[in-house]
C-alpha cells in the first residue's frame, strides 16, 4: 500500500487556513501598521520554532501518531493522552466557532433574517460539520485540494483584495 503524504504547498495552505482568517482584519485595521510587528513577532517567536521542533521530532521518530507519539515517548502514556486530548478539545471548540462566523457572514450578506433563527444556524453548523467530515473520508489528496482552494479563495485572495482596496483608497 502506497503511503500518501502532503506536499509543502498543501501543508503551508493548511497552516494558512488554521492560523490566518479574515475575522481578525477589523482588529488589525484598528491596530494599524503595528499589527505587522505582532504578526512577525508571532511568526518568529512561535511558528518558526514550532516548525523546527515538529520537523526534528518527525525526522527522529517517523512512526505514525505525531504529537501523541512524541509526548508519550518523552513523558509517558498518560501525558501523551492528555496532549492529544487537549489538541482534540481545541478543535471541538474552535471549529464550530469558525463555522458559525462563516455562516453569520453569509447570512448577513444574503439573508440577514436568518440571524434571528438560532436553530437555522445550529443546523447549518451541523450540516457543514458533517459534510466536511464526510469529505475527509475521501482521502488525503481530495482533502488537501479542498484546503488549498479554501485557503486561496477564502483567505489569501480576499485578503489581497482588501489590502489592495485599502491601498487604493489611501492613494485616491
Tab-separated table of C-alpha atoms in Angstrom:
chain	number	residue	atom	x	y	z
A	1	UNK	CA	0.000	0.000	0.000
A	2	UNK	CA	1.411	3.364	-1.036
A	3	UNK	CA	1.621	5.943	1.747
A	4	UNK	CA	0.134	9.293	0.792
A	5	UNK	CA	1.828	12.408	2.074
A	6	UNK	CA	1.119	16.103	1.914
A	7	UNK	CA	3.406	18.329	-0.096
A	8	UNK	CA	4.964	21.514	1.237
A	9	UNK	CA	2.410	23.736	-0.506
A	10	UNK	CA	-0.509	21.753	0.950
A	11	UNK	CA	0.987	21.960	4.447
A	12	UNK	CA	1.544	25.700	4.009
A	13	UNK	CA	-2.090	26.174	2.945
A	14	UNK	CA	-3.306	24.109	5.907
A	15	UNK	CA	-1.262	26.417	8.148
A	16	UNK	CA	-2.698	29.494	6.439
A	17	UNK	CA	-6.216	28.136	6.924
A	18	UNK	CA	-5.610	27.263	10.559
A	19	UNK	CA	-3.910	30.492	11.594
A	20	UNK	CA	-4.976	33.283	9.284
A	21	UNK	CA	-8.548	34.249	8.600
A	22	UNK	CA	-10.441	37.368	7.745
A	23	UNK	CA	-12.214	37.616	11.120
A	24	UNK	CA	-9.199	39.381	12.595
A	25	UNK	CA	-8.995	42.091	9.927
A	26	UNK	CA	-11.132	44.661	11.791
A	27	UNK	CA	-8.890	44.334	14.855
A	28	UNK	CA	-5.774	44.559	12.691
A	29	UNK	CA	-7.198	47.606	10.907
A	30	UNK	CA	-7.754	49.346	14.236
A	31	UNK	CA	-4.206	48.459	15.286
A	32	UNK	CA	-2.809	49.842	12.041
A	33	UNK	CA	0.730	49.154	10.916
A	34	UNK	CA	1.652	47.956	14.425
A	35	UNK	CA	-0.194	44.713	13.613
A	36	UNK	CA	2.628	43.799	11.226
A	37	UNK	CA	5.052	43.778	14.157
A	38	UNK	CA	2.807	41.424	16.120
A	39	UNK	CA	2.461	39.020	13.199
A	40	UNK	CA	6.213	38.985	12.625
A	41	UNK	CA	6.859	38.526	16.359
A	42	UNK	CA	4.350	35.651	16.446
A	43	UNK	CA	5.935	34.012	13.417
A	44	UNK	CA	9.465	34.309	14.808
A	45	UNK	CA	8.573	33.514	18.408
A	46	UNK	CA	6.060	30.715	17.857
A	47	UNK	CA	5.534	29.447	14.306
A	48	UNK	CA	9.173	29.119	13.307
A	49	UNK	CA	10.277	27.310	16.479
A	50	UNK	CA	7.202	25.067	16.288
A	51	UNK	CA	8.053	24.156	12.700
A	52	UNK	CA	11.648	23.324	13.638
A	53	UNK	CA	10.579	21.220	16.624
A	54	UNK	CA	7.999	19.296	14.583
A	55	UNK	CA	10.464	18.717	11.736
A	56	UNK	CA	13.119	17.482	14.148
A	57	UNK	CA	10.756	15.185	16.038
A	58	UNK	CA	9.251	13.813	12.818
A	59	UNK	CA	12.709	13.021	11.434
A	60	UNK	CA	13.816	11.251	14.646
A	61	UNK	CA	10.515	9.453	15.285
A	62	UNK	CA	8.888	8.805	11.904
A	63	UNK	CA	6.142	6.469	13.172
A	64	UNK	CA	2.501	7.496	12.720
A	65	UNK	CA	0.897	9.381	15.569
A	66	UNK	CA	2.636	12.758	15.584
A	67	UNK	CA	2.331	14.721	18.793
A	68	UNK	CA	0.757	11.818	20.681
A	69	UNK	CA	3.743	9.548	19.979
A	70	UNK	CA	6.278	12.265	20.735
A	71	UNK	CA	4.765	13.212	24.091
A	72	UNK	CA	4.105	9.566	25.023
A	73	UNK	CA	7.732	8.686	24.300
A	74	UNK	CA	9.054	11.635	26.324
A	75	UNK	CA	6.600	11.863	29.216
A	76	UNK	CA	4.575	8.657	29.305
A	77	UNK	CA	1.287	7.209	28.141
A	78	UNK	CA	-0.998	9.355	30.306
A	79	UNK	CA	0.691	12.608	29.325
A	80	UNK	CA	0.567	11.597	25.651
A	81	UNK	CA	-3.168	11.037	26.037
A	82	UNK	CA	-3.601	14.447	27.690
A	83	UNK	CA	-1.628	16.162	24.905
A	84	UNK	CA	-3.787	14.561	22.228
A	85	UNK	CA	-6.971	15.257	24.172
A	86	UNK	CA	-6.000	18.942	24.500
A	87	UNK	CA	-5.494	19.190	20.758
A	88	UNK	CA	-8.801	17.436	20.126
A	89	UNK	CA	-10.802	19.622	22.546
A	90	UNK	CA	-9.264	22.734	20.963
A	91	UNK	CA	-10.711	21.634	17.627
A	92	UNK	CA	-14.058	20.757	19.201
A	93	UNK	CA	-14.344	24.336	20.462
A	94	UNK	CA	-12.637	26.253	17.646
A	95	UNK	CA	-14.172	24.532	14.624
A	96	UNK	CA	-17.854	25.266	15.379
A	97	UNK	CA	-16.885	28.844	16.283
A	98	UNK	CA	-15.228	29.256	12.879
A	99	UNK	CA	-18.201	27.714	11.085
A	100	UNK	CA	-20.644	29.975	12.951
A	101	UNK	CA	-18.593	33.014	11.937
A	102	UNK	CA	-18.723	31.913	8.304
A	103	UNK	CA	-22.467	31.240	8.466
A	104	UNK	CA	-23.147	34.590	10.132
A	105	UNK	CA	-21.150	36.370	7.438
A	106	UNK	CA	-23.068	34.574	4.685
A	107	UNK	CA	-26.386	35.292	6.434
A	108	UNK	CA	-25.587	38.993	6.744
A	109	UNK	CA	-24.647	39.143	3.067
A	110	UNK	CA	-27.581	37.209	1.634
A	111	UNK	CA	-30.374	36.730	4.177
A	112	UNK	CA	-29.937	38.726	7.441
A	113	UNK	CA	-33.225	37.393	8.869
A	114	UNK	CA	-31.508	34.025	9.432
A	115	UNK	CA	-29.615	35.579	12.337
A	116	UNK	CA	-32.933	35.765	14.199
A	117	UNK	CA	-33.293	31.970	13.974
A	118	UNK	CA	-30.634	30.254	16.105
A	119	UNK	CA	-31.877	26.806	15.074
A	120	UNK	CA	-31.132	27.627	11.428
A	121	UNK	CA	-27.557	28.482	12.379
A	122	UNK	CA	-27.320	25.383	14.590
A	123	UNK	CA	-28.428	23.062	11.790
A	124	UNK	CA	-26.226	24.946	9.320
A	125	UNK	CA	-23.210	24.355	11.579
A	126	UNK	CA	-24.105	20.676	11.923
A	127	UNK	CA	-24.612	20.338	8.163
A	128	UNK	CA	-21.236	21.851	7.359
A	129	UNK	CA	-19.518	19.834	10.098
A	130	UNK	CA	-20.952	16.529	8.874
A	131	UNK	CA	-20.364	17.480	5.237
A	132	UNK	CA	-16.699	18.181	5.906
A	133	UNK	CA	-16.428	15.011	7.993
A	134	UNK	CA	-17.762	13.026	5.028
A	135	UNK	CA	-15.426	14.925	2.691
A	136	UNK	CA	-12.459	13.849	4.813
A	137	UNK	CA	-13.340	10.212	4.191
A	138	UNK	CA	-12.482	10.727	0.513
A	139	UNK	CA	-8.749	10.696	1.205
A	140	UNK	CA	-5.812	12.986	1.774
A	141	UNK	CA	-5.485	14.072	-1.857
A	142	UNK	CA	-9.093	15.294	-2.105
A	143	UNK	CA	-8.981	16.877	1.342
A	144	UNK	CA	-5.741	18.742	0.653
A	145	UNK	CA	-7.157	20.071	-2.628
A	146	UNK	CA	-10.230	21.386	-0.822
A	147	UNK	CA	-7.986	23.011	1.767
A	148	UNK	CA	-5.810	24.654	-0.894
A	149	UNK	CA	-8.858	26.002	-2.733
A	150	UNK	CA	-10.368	27.203	0.553
A	151	UNK	CA	-7.166	28.924	1.675
A	152	UNK	CA	-6.738	30.659	-1.668
A	153	UNK	CA	-10.371	31.670	-2.235
A	154	UNK	CA	-11.317	32.217	1.395
A	155	UNK	CA	-8.255	33.877	2.903
A	156	UNK	CA	-5.413	34.816	0.580
A	157	UNK	CA	-7.271	36.311	-2.401
A	158	UNK	CA	-9.899	38.177	-0.296
A	159	UNK	CA	-7.102	39.435	1.969
A	160	UNK	CA	-5.151	40.723	-1.019
A	161	UNK	CA	-8.296	42.373	-2.420
A	162	UNK	CA	-8.959	44.087	0.930
A	163	UNK	CA	-5.326	45.238	1.134
A	164	UNK	CA	-5.499	46.478	-2.446
A	165	UNK	CA	-8.707	48.386	-1.784
A	166	UNK	CA	-7.141	49.913	1.313
A	167	UNK	CA	-4.072	50.943	-0.640
A	168	UNK	CA	-6.204	52.315	-3.468
A	169	UNK	CA	-8.387	54.266	-1.018
A	170	UNK	CA	-5.305	55.742	0.660
A	171	UNK	CA	-3.918	56.909	-2.672
A	172	UNK	CA	-7.142	58.259	-4.159
